[in-house]
Amino acid sequence: MGSYAGASAAIFVTWLLLPAGFFVVVSGQFNYKDALTKSLIFLEAQRSGKLPPNNRLPWRGDSALDDGKTANVDLTGGYYDAGDNVKYGLPMAFTVTTLSWAAIFYRSELQAAGELDNVHAAIRWGTDYFLKASSRRKRLYVQVGDPVVDHQCWVRPENMQTTRTVLKIDESTPGSEIAAETSAAMAASSIVFRGIDHKYSRLLLNKAKLLFQFAKSHKGTFDGECPFYCSCTGYNDELLWAATWLYTATKRSMYLKYIQEEAISAYVAEFSWDLKYAGAQILLSDLYFKGEKSLESLKVQGDSFVCSVLPDSPYRQIYRTPGGMIYVRDGANTQYVTGTAFLLSVYSDILAKYNRTVYCGADKQFDSAYLMAFAKQQMDYLLGQNPQKRSYMVGFGTNPPKQAHHRGASVPKLSADSILSCASSFITWFNNDLPNPNELTGAIVGGPDRYDNFHDKRWDSPKTEPCTYINSLAVGVLAKLASSGHHV
Ligand SMILES: *[C@@H]1O[C@H](CO)[C@@H](O)[C@H](O)[C@H]1NC(C)=O
């Protein structure tokens, strides 16, 4: 067991149960480089603030140029998280952390694909914003926009008139998960920019240290992003994740000591904007293999994550649809697909580097090639190898989504002074059942349900809404697949 052939055989058995026509697609291969390029264009479509002249989306313009004004602080820039026009700190930071991880781990693959500069620009669009949001000590601005008011209006960010409420965390209103995730984003991105812009990198690392200190000295969960981004899992995962990135960036023993002695870890089967244990565990496994034996329990937990998702594992916990896609829950489910594919791809490379395998029970082991084959199968599902025989990335492959649940893409470009009432905006642009006038190139939408069913309808937001972190988690694994040796 544990060979590439083994993986193919296992998948083959599943496919035999499907209609014959589906089998034809199996040998298909995808243009991963094109998918990679497009996945980064989507992140450009999510940019808030004053756009640079090299903006690649003709239908996007400057927006939210007064963000922060009500609080007397410049909070322009950053990213809209999904199909709405709110800037949420927690998922934005996770997007930047995971994008930075891809940029560090798959640097040469991204460079070979000609996308490294675009990834760096995407990271910087986030970190420039976080530097503004953290400009005052022991304070972090964590949200701009009022989700309730925003969700009552279907307008593009360039024309929005809704209130831009500002939320912050500080000593009296703590938010350890957001502070720690932002710390992780700053620490990881400081590694990315180390050899490119030394001063900027130092600035990011310094903020990362302060935010981590703040997160652990003022412990508490912030519920201000509820019910849109409630951290259901608490902040222990973000504290471990931040310490892991700080140790990776600094190699200072105080962070390793924190990981060994203070941090809380857990056995988990999912990796998402809310739950980061598995990411930290896999990063720390590399240090374990390198010789840091004190990290054994974290490496064991990382293996447990892998064993909970692999289809042939005796400890499998994660459900897969009949067509083979990881399914955790409705609503941006594809984040679990890209997140798992990314972690397995990274771990596959770590296992190869140290000539190791993963044991799921005493006599079942999986090797590097098996993990990568499964990661590839998950990405291939999204790109078109699925029972619907359609792509779930806008503007890519066969029959891609045309009605992404996204304000900017579904409202035509209007002059800056056009004002449409919120009520009529829904009738005119949301309910019209027509393809979006603007192609939201590269967006991976929420995806099919547990039965592989998909409805390309704007109002079916669990299926058609994109999110920045679905794509940030796809970037590294697409770069890996685009590099030679992973074409069928
Ligand atoms: C890798 O590990 C296997 C078994 O653990 C061993 O037989 C093989 O020689 C190793 N290969 C290298 C290159 O070290």
Short mmCIF file of C-alpha atoms and ligand atoms in Angstrom, two decimals:
data_model
loop_
_atom_site.label_atom_id
_atom_site.label_comp_id
_atom_site.label_asym_id
_atom_site.label_seq_id
_atom_site.Cartn_x
_atom_site.Cartn_y
_atom_site.Cartn_z
CA MET A 1 0.00 0.00 0.00
CA GLY A 2 0.92 3.60 -0.14
CA SER A 3 1.94 3.81 -3.74
CA TYR A 4 0.55 6.01 -6.48
CA ALA A 5 -0.88 2.87 -8.12
CA GLY A 6 -2.67 2.13 -4.87
CA ALA A 7 -4.29 5.53 -4.91
CA SER A 8 -5.44 5.12 -8.49
CA ALA A 9 -6.90 1.72 -7.71
CA ALA A 10 -8.87 3.08 -4.78
CA ILE A 11 -10.25 5.94 -6.81
CA PHE A 12 -10.97 3.57 -9.69
CA VAL A 13 -13.25 1.50 -7.47
CA THR A 14 -15.27 4.57 -6.53
CA TRP A 15 -15.58 5.64 -10.13
CA LEU A 16 -16.88 2.28 -11.27
CA LEU A 17 -20.03 3.02 -9.33
CA LEU A 18 -20.68 6.14 -11.35
CA PRO A 19 -22.38 6.47 -14.73
CA ALA A 20 -20.18 5.28 -17.57
CA GLY A 21 -19.85 8.70 -19.15
CA PHE A 22 -17.99 9.99 -16.13
CA PHE A 23 -15.15 7.60 -16.76
CA VAL A 24 -14.16 9.40 -19.95
CA VAL A 25 -13.14 12.50 -17.98
CA VAL A 26 -10.79 10.53 -15.75
CA SER A 27 -7.90 10.67 -18.17
CA GLY A 28 -8.40 14.40 -18.71
CA GLN A 29 -5.74 16.77 -17.57
CA PHE A 30 -6.04 20.36 -16.64
CA ASN A 31 -4.04 23.44 -17.37
CA TYR A 32 -2.96 24.01 -13.78
CA LYS A 33 -0.83 27.00 -14.69
CA ASP A 34 -3.89 28.72 -16.13
CA ALA A 35 -5.89 27.82 -13.02
CA LEU A 36 -3.10 29.26 -10.86
CA THR A 37 -2.96 32.50 -12.84
CA LYS A 38 -6.73 32.87 -12.59
CA SER A 39 -6.88 32.04 -8.89
CA LEU A 40 -4.69 35.10 -8.27
CA ILE A 41 -6.77 37.32 -10.55
CA PHE A 42 -9.74 36.58 -8.28
CA LEU A 43 -7.84 37.97 -5.31
CA GLU A 44 -7.29 41.14 -7.32
CA ALA A 45 -11.05 41.42 -7.76
CA GLN A 46 -11.41 41.46 -3.97
CA ARG A 47 -9.17 44.48 -3.48
CA SER A 48 -10.60 47.42 -1.61
CA GLY A 49 -9.21 50.96 -1.72
CA LYS A 50 -7.29 52.85 -4.36
CA LEU A 51 -6.36 50.43 -7.12
CA PRO A 52 -2.93 50.57 -8.75
CA PRO A 53 -2.63 51.29 -12.50
CA ASN A 54 -1.78 47.65 -13.21
CA ASN A 55 -5.16 46.42 -11.92
CA ARG A 56 -6.11 43.59 -14.29
CA LEU A 57 -9.90 43.81 -13.97
CA PRO A 58 -11.42 46.45 -16.22
CA TRP A 59 -14.69 46.38 -14.26
CA ARG A 60 -13.07 47.15 -10.91
CA GLY A 61 -12.35 50.66 -9.70
CA ASP A 62 -11.43 52.51 -6.51
CA SER A 63 -13.76 51.90 -3.58
CA ALA A 64 -14.20 52.59 0.12
CA LEU A 65 -11.71 55.45 0.07
CA ASP A 66 -13.03 56.84 3.37
CA ASP A 67 -12.71 53.62 5.35
CA GLY A 68 -11.60 54.40 8.89
CA LYS A 69 -12.47 58.08 8.72
CA THR A 70 -15.18 57.80 11.39
CA ALA A 71 -12.52 56.50 13.79
CA ASN A 72 -9.89 58.98 12.62
CA VAL A 73 -7.66 56.31 11.17
CA ASP A 74 -6.75 55.35 7.62
CA LEU A 75 -8.21 51.90 6.98
CA THR A 76 -8.34 52.03 3.20
CA GLY A 77 -7.15 48.96 1.31
CA GLY A 78 -7.30 45.32 2.25
CA TYR A 79 -9.75 42.76 0.91
CA TYR A 80 -13.48 42.21 0.73
CA ASP A 81 -13.78 38.66 1.94
CA ALA A 82 -16.40 37.16 -0.35
CA GLY A 83 -19.47 38.32 -2.30
CA ASP A 84 -20.19 41.24 0.02
CA ASN A 85 -18.38 44.49 0.70
CA VAL A 86 -17.28 44.03 4.31
CA LYS A 87 -13.65 43.75 5.36
CA TYR A 88 -13.39 41.10 8.09
CA GLY A 89 -10.07 40.88 9.91
CA LEU A 90 -10.03 37.20 10.80
CA PRO A 91 -10.56 35.64 7.36
CA MET A 92 -8.46 38.36 5.71
CA ALA A 93 -5.51 37.54 7.95
CA PHE A 94 -5.94 33.80 7.33
CA THR A 95 -5.95 34.50 3.59
CA VAL A 96 -2.62 36.34 3.91
CA THR A 97 -1.05 33.71 6.19
CA THR A 98 -1.91 30.85 3.84
CA LEU A 99 -0.88 32.81 0.75
CA SER A 100 2.45 33.53 2.45
CA TRP A 101 2.88 29.86 3.26
CA ALA A 102 2.35 29.03 -0.43
CA ALA A 103 4.84 31.74 -1.41
CA ILE A 104 7.48 30.36 0.96
CA PHE A 105 6.98 26.65 0.37
CA TYR A 106 6.30 26.74 -3.37
CA ARG A 107 8.54 29.67 -4.24
CA SER A 108 10.36 27.96 -7.11
CA GLU A 109 7.15 26.48 -8.56
CA LEU A 110 5.47 29.90 -8.47
CA GLN A 111 8.52 31.49 -10.04
CA ALA A 112 8.58 28.86 -12.79
CA ALA A 113 4.91 29.57 -13.49
CA GLY A 114 5.65 33.32 -13.68
CA GLU A 115 3.29 34.05 -10.77
CA LEU A 116 5.63 34.80 -7.87
CA ASP A 117 5.37 38.57 -8.30
CA ASN A 118 1.59 38.37 -8.41
CA VAL A 119 1.56 36.34 -5.19
CA HIS A 120 3.85 38.86 -3.50
CA ALA A 121 1.58 41.71 -4.63
CA ALA A 122 -1.46 39.86 -3.28
CA ILE A 123 0.23 39.37 0.10
CA ARG A 124 1.36 42.98 0.23
CA TRP A 125 -2.17 44.20 -0.48
CA GLY A 126 -3.12 42.53 2.79
CA THR A 127 -0.05 43.40 4.86
CA ASP A 128 -0.15 47.10 3.90
CA TYR A 129 -3.66 47.11 5.33
CA PHE A 130 -2.67 45.24 8.50
CA LEU A 131 0.12 47.74 9.12
CA LYS A 132 -2.50 50.51 9.09
CA ALA A 133 -4.90 48.48 11.22
CA SER A 134 -2.21 47.86 13.84
CA SER A 135 -0.58 51.29 13.82
CA ARG A 136 -1.40 51.90 17.48
CA ARG A 137 -0.07 49.70 20.22
CA LYS A 138 -2.44 47.23 21.88
CA ARG A 139 -5.12 48.08 19.36
CA LEU A 140 -6.11 46.35 16.18
CA TYR A 141 -8.87 47.41 13.82
CA VAL A 142 -10.63 44.20 12.85
CA GLN A 143 -13.60 45.10 10.68
CA VAL A 144 -14.81 47.82 8.35
CA GLY A 145 -18.42 47.81 7.17
CA ASP A 146 -21.67 46.86 8.82
CA PRO A 147 -22.58 43.32 7.70
CA VAL A 148 -26.29 43.69 8.47
CA VAL A 149 -26.67 46.93 6.51
CA ASP A 150 -24.30 45.71 3.81
CA HIS A 151 -26.28 42.53 3.29
CA GLN A 152 -29.45 44.57 2.74
CA CYS A 153 -27.93 46.18 -0.32
CA TRP A 154 -26.78 44.60 -3.58
CA VAL A 155 -24.38 47.22 -4.89
CA ARG A 156 -20.82 47.10 -6.15
CA PRO A 157 -18.23 48.50 -3.73
CA GLU A 158 -17.46 51.34 -6.14
CA ASN A 159 -21.01 52.68 -5.70
CA MET A 160 -21.84 51.74 -2.13
CA GLN A 161 -23.38 54.28 0.19
CA THR A 162 -23.75 52.04 3.24
CA THR A 163 -22.20 52.92 6.60
CA ARG A 164 -18.64 51.82 7.08
CA THR A 165 -18.68 50.95 10.75
CA VAL A 166 -15.25 50.34 12.27
CA LEU A 167 -14.62 47.66 14.90
CA LYS A 168 -11.47 47.25 16.96
CA ILE A 169 -10.00 45.09 19.67
CA ASP A 170 -7.93 46.51 22.51
CA GLU A 171 -7.11 45.88 26.16
CA SER A 172 -10.73 46.17 27.25
CA THR A 173 -12.20 44.32 24.23
CA PRO A 174 -9.82 41.45 23.55
CA GLY A 175 -9.87 39.20 20.50
CA SER A 176 -7.05 36.71 20.81
CA GLU A 177 -7.99 34.76 17.69
CA ILE A 178 -7.86 37.84 15.45
CA ALA A 179 -4.74 39.28 17.05
CA ALA A 180 -2.96 35.92 16.81
CA GLU A 181 -4.08 35.25 13.23
CA THR A 182 -2.89 38.73 12.21
CA SER A 183 0.38 37.99 14.01
CA ALA A 184 0.69 34.75 12.01
CA ALA A 185 0.03 36.68 8.77
CA MET A 186 2.69 39.27 9.62
CA ALA A 187 5.26 36.65 10.69
CA ALA A 188 4.73 34.48 7.61
CA SER A 189 4.80 37.45 5.24
CA SER A 190 7.98 38.76 6.89
CA ILE A 191 9.69 35.59 5.62
CA VAL A 192 8.29 36.20 2.13
CA PHE A 193 9.73 39.73 1.93
CA ARG A 194 13.02 39.02 3.70
CA GLY A 195 15.14 38.89 0.59
CA ILE A 196 13.08 41.43 -1.35
CA ASP A 197 12.44 44.37 0.97
CA HIS A 198 14.39 43.98 4.15
CA LYS A 199 12.98 47.05 5.87
CA TYR A 200 9.39 46.06 5.14
CA SER A 201 10.06 42.55 6.35
CA ARG A 202 11.46 43.87 9.65
CA LEU A 203 8.40 46.05 10.10
CA LEU A 204 6.09 43.07 9.59
CA LEU A 205 8.02 40.86 11.98
CA ASN A 206 8.03 43.53 14.65
CA LYS A 207 4.24 43.86 14.40
CA ALA A 208 3.88 40.09 14.47
CA LYS A 209 5.74 39.94 17.79
CA LEU A 210 3.68 42.73 19.35
CA LEU A 211 0.38 41.23 18.19
CA PHE A 212 1.30 37.83 19.59
CA GLN A 213 2.21 39.42 22.90
CA PHE A 214 -1.10 41.28 22.89
CA ALA A 215 -3.08 38.14 21.95
CA LYS A 216 -1.73 36.14 24.87
CA SER A 217 -1.61 38.85 27.49
CA HIS A 218 -5.25 39.88 26.89
CA LYS A 219 -6.99 36.61 26.32
CA GLY A 220 -10.54 36.60 25.12
CA THR A 221 -12.73 35.78 22.18
CA PHE A 222 -14.06 38.62 20.09
CA ASP A 223 -17.67 38.15 19.07
CA GLY A 224 -17.98 41.37 17.08
CA GLU A 225 -17.69 39.52 13.74
CA CYS A 226 -20.61 37.26 14.71
CA PRO A 227 -22.73 35.84 13.24
CA PHE A 228 -20.68 36.21 10.05
CA TYR A 229 -17.27 35.16 11.30
CA CYS A 230 -17.67 33.71 14.79
CA SER A 231 -14.69 31.75 15.90
CA CYS A 232 -16.44 28.61 17.15
CA THR A 233 -13.19 26.94 18.04
CA GLY A 234 -11.67 29.55 20.35
CA TYR A 235 -8.20 31.05 20.12
CA ASN A 236 -5.88 28.23 21.19
CA ASP A 237 -5.37 27.14 17.59
CA GLU A 238 -4.48 30.69 16.50
CA LEU A 239 -2.01 31.06 19.39
CA LEU A 240 -0.24 27.83 18.38
CA TRP A 241 -0.33 28.87 14.71
CA ALA A 242 1.10 32.34 15.45
CA ALA A 243 3.85 30.91 17.67
CA THR A 244 4.71 28.42 14.94
CA TRP A 245 5.07 31.16 12.33
CA LEU A 246 7.02 33.35 14.75
CA TYR A 247 9.39 30.49 15.48
CA THR A 248 9.73 29.80 11.75
CA ALA A 249 10.50 33.47 11.12
CA THR A 250 12.81 34.14 14.06
CA LYS A 251 14.17 30.76 15.24
CA ARG A 252 14.04 32.27 18.72
CA SER A 253 13.78 29.71 21.49
CA MET A 254 11.09 31.66 23.36
CA TYR A 255 8.58 30.72 20.66
CA LEU A 256 9.62 27.07 20.61
CA LYS A 257 9.37 27.05 24.38
CA TYR A 258 5.86 28.49 24.12
CA ILE A 259 4.92 25.72 21.66
CA GLN A 260 6.41 23.03 23.89
CA GLU A 261 5.18 24.25 27.24
CA GLU A 262 2.22 26.59 26.95
CA ALA A 263 0.42 26.13 23.65
CA ILE A 264 -2.62 23.90 23.51
CA SER A 265 -3.00 21.59 20.54
CA ALA A 266 -5.68 19.13 19.46
CA TYR A 267 -6.57 16.26 17.15
CA VAL A 268 -8.64 17.67 14.29
CA ALA A 269 -9.93 16.62 10.89
CA GLU A 270 -10.42 20.04 9.29
CA PHE A 271 -8.31 23.02 8.29
CA SER A 272 -10.15 26.29 7.74
CA TRP A 273 -10.29 30.04 8.50
CA ASP A 274 -11.53 29.05 11.97
CA LEU A 275 -9.39 26.02 12.78
CA LYS A 276 -5.65 26.06 12.19
CA TYR A 277 -4.20 23.28 14.35
CA ALA A 278 -3.50 20.99 11.39
CA GLY A 279 -1.54 23.71 9.61
CA ALA A 280 0.69 24.31 12.63
CA GLN A 281 1.13 20.57 13.17
CA ILE A 282 2.29 20.00 9.62
CA LEU A 283 4.69 22.94 9.74
CA LEU A 284 6.10 21.60 13.02
CA SER A 285 6.43 18.08 11.60
CA ASP A 286 9.17 19.41 9.37
CA LEU A 287 11.07 20.53 12.49
CA TYR A 288 10.40 17.19 14.12
CA PHE A 289 11.89 15.30 11.15
CA LYS A 290 14.82 17.71 11.23
CA GLY A 291 15.55 16.53 14.75
CA GLU A 292 13.41 18.52 17.19
CA LYS A 293 12.09 15.45 18.98
CA SER A 294 10.16 17.45 21.57
CA LEU A 295 7.60 18.13 18.85
CA GLU A 296 6.63 14.48 18.48
CA SER A 297 3.09 14.87 19.82
CA LEU A 298 2.41 17.63 17.27
CA LYS A 299 3.77 15.47 14.47
CA VAL A 300 1.51 12.63 15.65
CA GLN A 301 -1.47 15.00 15.55
CA GLY A 302 -0.49 16.10 12.03
CA ASP A 303 -0.44 12.44 10.97
CA SER A 304 -3.83 12.02 12.60
CA PHE A 305 -5.22 14.84 10.45
CA VAL A 306 -3.89 13.07 7.35
CA CYS A 307 -5.35 9.74 8.51
CA SER A 308 -8.73 11.37 9.06
CA VAL A 309 -9.01 12.55 5.45
CA LEU A 310 -7.36 9.85 3.29
CA PRO A 311 -10.02 7.62 1.73
CA ASP A 312 -8.18 4.32 2.38
CA SER A 313 -7.27 5.16 5.95
CA PRO A 314 -8.77 2.99 8.68
CA TYR A 315 -9.23 6.19 10.69
CA ARG A 316 -11.03 8.13 7.98
CA GLN A 317 -13.55 10.58 9.43
CA ILE A 318 -14.21 12.99 6.60
CA TYR A 319 -17.10 12.25 4.29
CA ARG A 320 -16.57 12.30 0.55
CA THR A 321 -19.34 12.83 -1.97
CA PRO A 322 -20.14 9.95 -4.35
CA GLY A 323 -18.00 11.79 -6.91
CA GLY A 324 -15.08 11.95 -4.46
CA MET A 325 -15.03 15.51 -3.10
CA ILE A 326 -14.28 16.16 0.55
CA TYR A 327 -17.49 17.42 2.07
CA VAL A 328 -17.60 18.98 5.54
CA ARG A 329 -20.59 21.33 5.50
CA ASP A 330 -22.64 23.53 3.19
CA GLY A 331 -21.37 27.05 2.61
CA ALA A 332 -17.88 27.59 1.18
CA ASN A 333 -17.30 23.84 1.45
CA THR A 334 -14.58 24.10 -1.20
CA GLN A 335 -12.36 25.74 1.44
CA TYR A 336 -12.03 22.27 3.00
CA VAL A 337 -11.19 20.87 -0.41
CA THR A 338 -8.45 23.38 -1.23
CA GLY A 339 -7.24 23.48 2.39
CA THR A 340 -6.87 19.72 2.63
CA ALA A 341 -5.28 19.53 -0.83
CA PHE A 342 -2.76 22.20 0.19
CA LEU A 343 -1.82 20.54 3.49
CA LEU A 344 -1.47 17.13 1.83
CA SER A 345 0.63 18.62 -0.93
CA VAL A 346 2.96 20.29 1.59
CA TYR A 347 3.15 17.17 3.74
CA SER A 348 3.78 15.06 0.68
CA ASP A 349 6.87 17.17 -0.03
CA ILE A 350 8.01 16.99 3.60
CA LEU A 351 7.65 13.19 3.63
CA ALA A 352 9.62 12.97 0.38
CA LYS A 353 12.37 15.22 1.77
CA TYR A 354 12.89 12.96 4.80
CA ASN A 355 11.98 9.67 3.09
CA ARG A 356 9.12 9.03 5.48
CA THR A 357 5.59 7.68 5.31
CA VAL A 358 2.48 8.28 7.37
CA TYR A 359 1.19 5.38 9.46
CA CYS A 360 -2.56 5.17 9.98
CA GLY A 361 -2.59 2.25 12.39
CA ALA A 362 0.24 -0.23 12.75
CA ASP A 363 0.08 -1.82 9.31
CA LYS A 364 -1.31 0.85 7.03
CA GLN A 365 1.12 3.38 5.64
CA PHE A 366 0.81 6.04 2.99
CA ASP A 367 3.69 7.57 1.12
CA SER A 368 4.39 10.95 -0.37
CA ALA A 369 3.02 10.00 -3.81
CA TYR A 370 -0.23 8.75 -2.33
CA LEU A 371 -0.82 12.03 -0.49
CA MET A 372 -0.11 14.04 -3.62
CA ALA A 373 -2.38 11.84 -5.73
CA PHE A 374 -5.22 12.52 -3.33
CA ALA A 375 -4.51 16.27 -3.29
CA LYS A 376 -4.53 16.23 -7.09
CA GLN A 377 -7.80 14.31 -7.20
CA GLN A 378 -9.40 16.95 -4.97
CA MET A 379 -8.18 19.82 -7.16
CA ASP A 380 -9.15 17.94 -10.34
CA TYR A 381 -12.67 17.57 -8.97
CA LEU A 382 -12.92 21.36 -8.63
CA LEU A 383 -11.47 21.95 -12.08
CA GLY A 384 -13.91 19.65 -13.88
CA GLN A 385 -13.35 15.98 -13.04
CA ASN A 386 -16.68 15.50 -11.27
CA PRO A 387 -20.12 14.00 -11.91
CA GLN A 388 -21.46 17.33 -13.20
CA LYS A 389 -18.50 17.51 -15.62
CA ARG A 390 -18.17 21.17 -14.90
CA SER A 391 -15.58 23.51 -13.50
CA TYR A 392 -16.15 25.24 -10.18
CA MET A 393 -13.67 27.99 -11.01
CA VAL A 394 -15.16 30.99 -12.80
CA GLY A 395 -13.69 31.51 -16.27
CA PHE A 396 -11.84 28.18 -16.29
CA GLY A 397 -12.53 24.91 -18.08
CA THR A 398 -15.87 23.39 -19.02
CA ASN A 399 -19.16 25.05 -18.11
CA PRO A 400 -17.82 27.19 -15.25
CA PRO A 401 -20.20 29.09 -12.91
CA LYS A 402 -21.81 32.16 -14.48
CA GLN A 403 -23.76 33.47 -11.51
CA ALA A 404 -21.19 33.80 -8.73
CA HIS A 405 -22.86 35.32 -5.66
CA HIS A 406 -20.82 38.51 -5.79
CA ARG A 407 -21.93 42.12 -5.82
CA GLY A 408 -19.08 43.53 -7.89
CA ALA A 409 -19.39 40.86 -10.58
CA SER A 410 -23.17 40.88 -10.88
CA VAL A 411 -23.75 44.63 -11.09
CA PRO A 412 -22.66 46.33 -14.31
CA LYS A 413 -20.12 49.09 -14.19
CA LEU A 414 -21.98 52.27 -13.31
CA SER A 415 -20.76 55.83 -13.16
CA ALA A 416 -19.39 56.88 -9.79
CA ASP A 417 -22.43 59.01 -8.97
CA SER A 418 -25.12 56.46 -9.90
CA ILE A 419 -27.17 55.63 -6.87
CA LEU A 420 -29.55 52.73 -6.89
CA SER A 421 -31.76 52.16 -3.88
CA CYS A 422 -30.92 49.07 -1.87
CA ALA A 423 -34.37 47.56 -2.47
CA SER A 424 -34.28 47.95 -6.24
CA SER A 425 -30.67 46.74 -6.36
CA PHE A 426 -31.85 43.26 -5.31
CA ILE A 427 -34.61 43.18 -7.91
CA THR A 428 -32.45 44.49 -10.72
CA TRP A 429 -29.13 42.78 -10.14
CA PHE A 430 -29.59 39.92 -7.69
CA ASN A 431 -32.82 38.18 -8.77
CA ASN A 432 -32.46 38.48 -12.52
CA ASP A 433 -31.27 34.89 -13.22
CA LEU A 434 -28.84 36.08 -15.88
CA PRO A 435 -25.09 35.49 -16.13
CA ASN A 436 -23.00 38.04 -14.27
CA PRO A 437 -22.08 40.94 -16.54
CA ASN A 438 -18.51 40.89 -15.19
CA GLU A 439 -16.48 37.69 -15.16
CA LEU A 440 -15.14 37.03 -11.67
CA THR A 441 -12.15 35.27 -13.19
CA GLY A 442 -10.57 32.57 -11.09
CA ALA A 443 -13.07 32.56 -8.22
CA ILE A 444 -13.60 29.07 -6.82
CA VAL A 445 -17.21 29.09 -5.68
CA GLY A 446 -18.65 27.38 -2.58
CA GLY A 447 -19.29 24.30 -4.68
CA PRO A 448 -21.65 21.33 -4.84
CA ASP A 449 -23.55 19.75 -1.96
CA ARG A 450 -22.95 16.36 -0.37
CA TYR A 451 -24.59 14.64 -3.34
CA ASP A 452 -22.41 16.43 -5.94
CA ASN A 453 -25.36 18.61 -6.93
CA PHE A 454 -24.79 22.19 -7.95
CA HIS A 455 -27.10 25.02 -8.96
CA ASP A 456 -25.54 27.94 -10.68
CA LYS A 457 -27.88 30.48 -9.14
CA ARG A 458 -26.73 33.71 -7.53
CA TRP A 459 -29.22 33.28 -4.69
CA ASP A 460 -27.82 29.86 -3.76
CA SER A 461 -24.95 31.46 -1.88
CA PRO A 462 -23.68 28.30 -0.12
CA LYS A 463 -22.90 26.99 -3.62
CA THR A 464 -22.04 30.09 -5.64
CA GLU A 465 -20.30 32.48 -3.23
CA PRO A 466 -16.51 32.71 -3.52
CA CYS A 467 -14.16 33.54 -0.60
CA THR A 468 -10.61 34.81 -0.56
CA TYR A 469 -9.40 31.88 1.56
CA ILE A 470 -10.83 29.22 -0.75
CA ASN A 471 -8.46 30.64 -3.36
CA SER A 472 -5.48 31.42 -1.12
CA LEU A 473 -5.49 27.75 -0.11
CA ALA A 474 -5.53 26.69 -3.77
CA VAL A 475 -2.50 28.73 -4.85
CA GLY A 476 0.27 26.51 -3.45
CA VAL A 477 -1.17 23.20 -4.61
CA LEU A 478 -1.93 24.60 -8.08
CA ALA A 479 1.68 25.81 -8.31
CA LYS A 480 2.86 22.34 -7.34
CA LEU A 481 0.58 20.70 -9.93
CA ALA A 482 1.67 23.20 -12.58
CA SER A 483 5.31 22.32 -12.04
CA SER A 484 6.55 19.45 -14.19
CA GLY A 485 5.92 15.89 -13.14
CA HIS A 486 2.35 16.33 -12.12
CA HIS A 487 0.70 16.21 -15.47
CA VAL A 488 -1.20 12.99 -16.09
C1 LIG B 1 13.92 5.25 2.42
O1 LIG B 1 13.35 4.44 3.44
C2 LIG B 1 13.23 3.08 3.11
C3 LIG B 1 12.50 2.32 4.22
O2 LIG B 1 12.25 3.08 5.33
C4 LIG B 1 14.63 2.49 2.85
O3 LIG B 1 14.52 1.15 2.49
C5 LIG B 1 15.29 3.32 1.75
O4 LIG B 1 16.62 2.85 1.57
C6 LIG B 1 15.30 4.78 2.07
N1 LIG B 1 15.79 5.54 0.95
C7 LIG B 1 16.73 6.47 1.05
C8 LIG B 1 17.11 7.16 -0.21
O5 LIG B 1 17.25 6.75 2.10
#
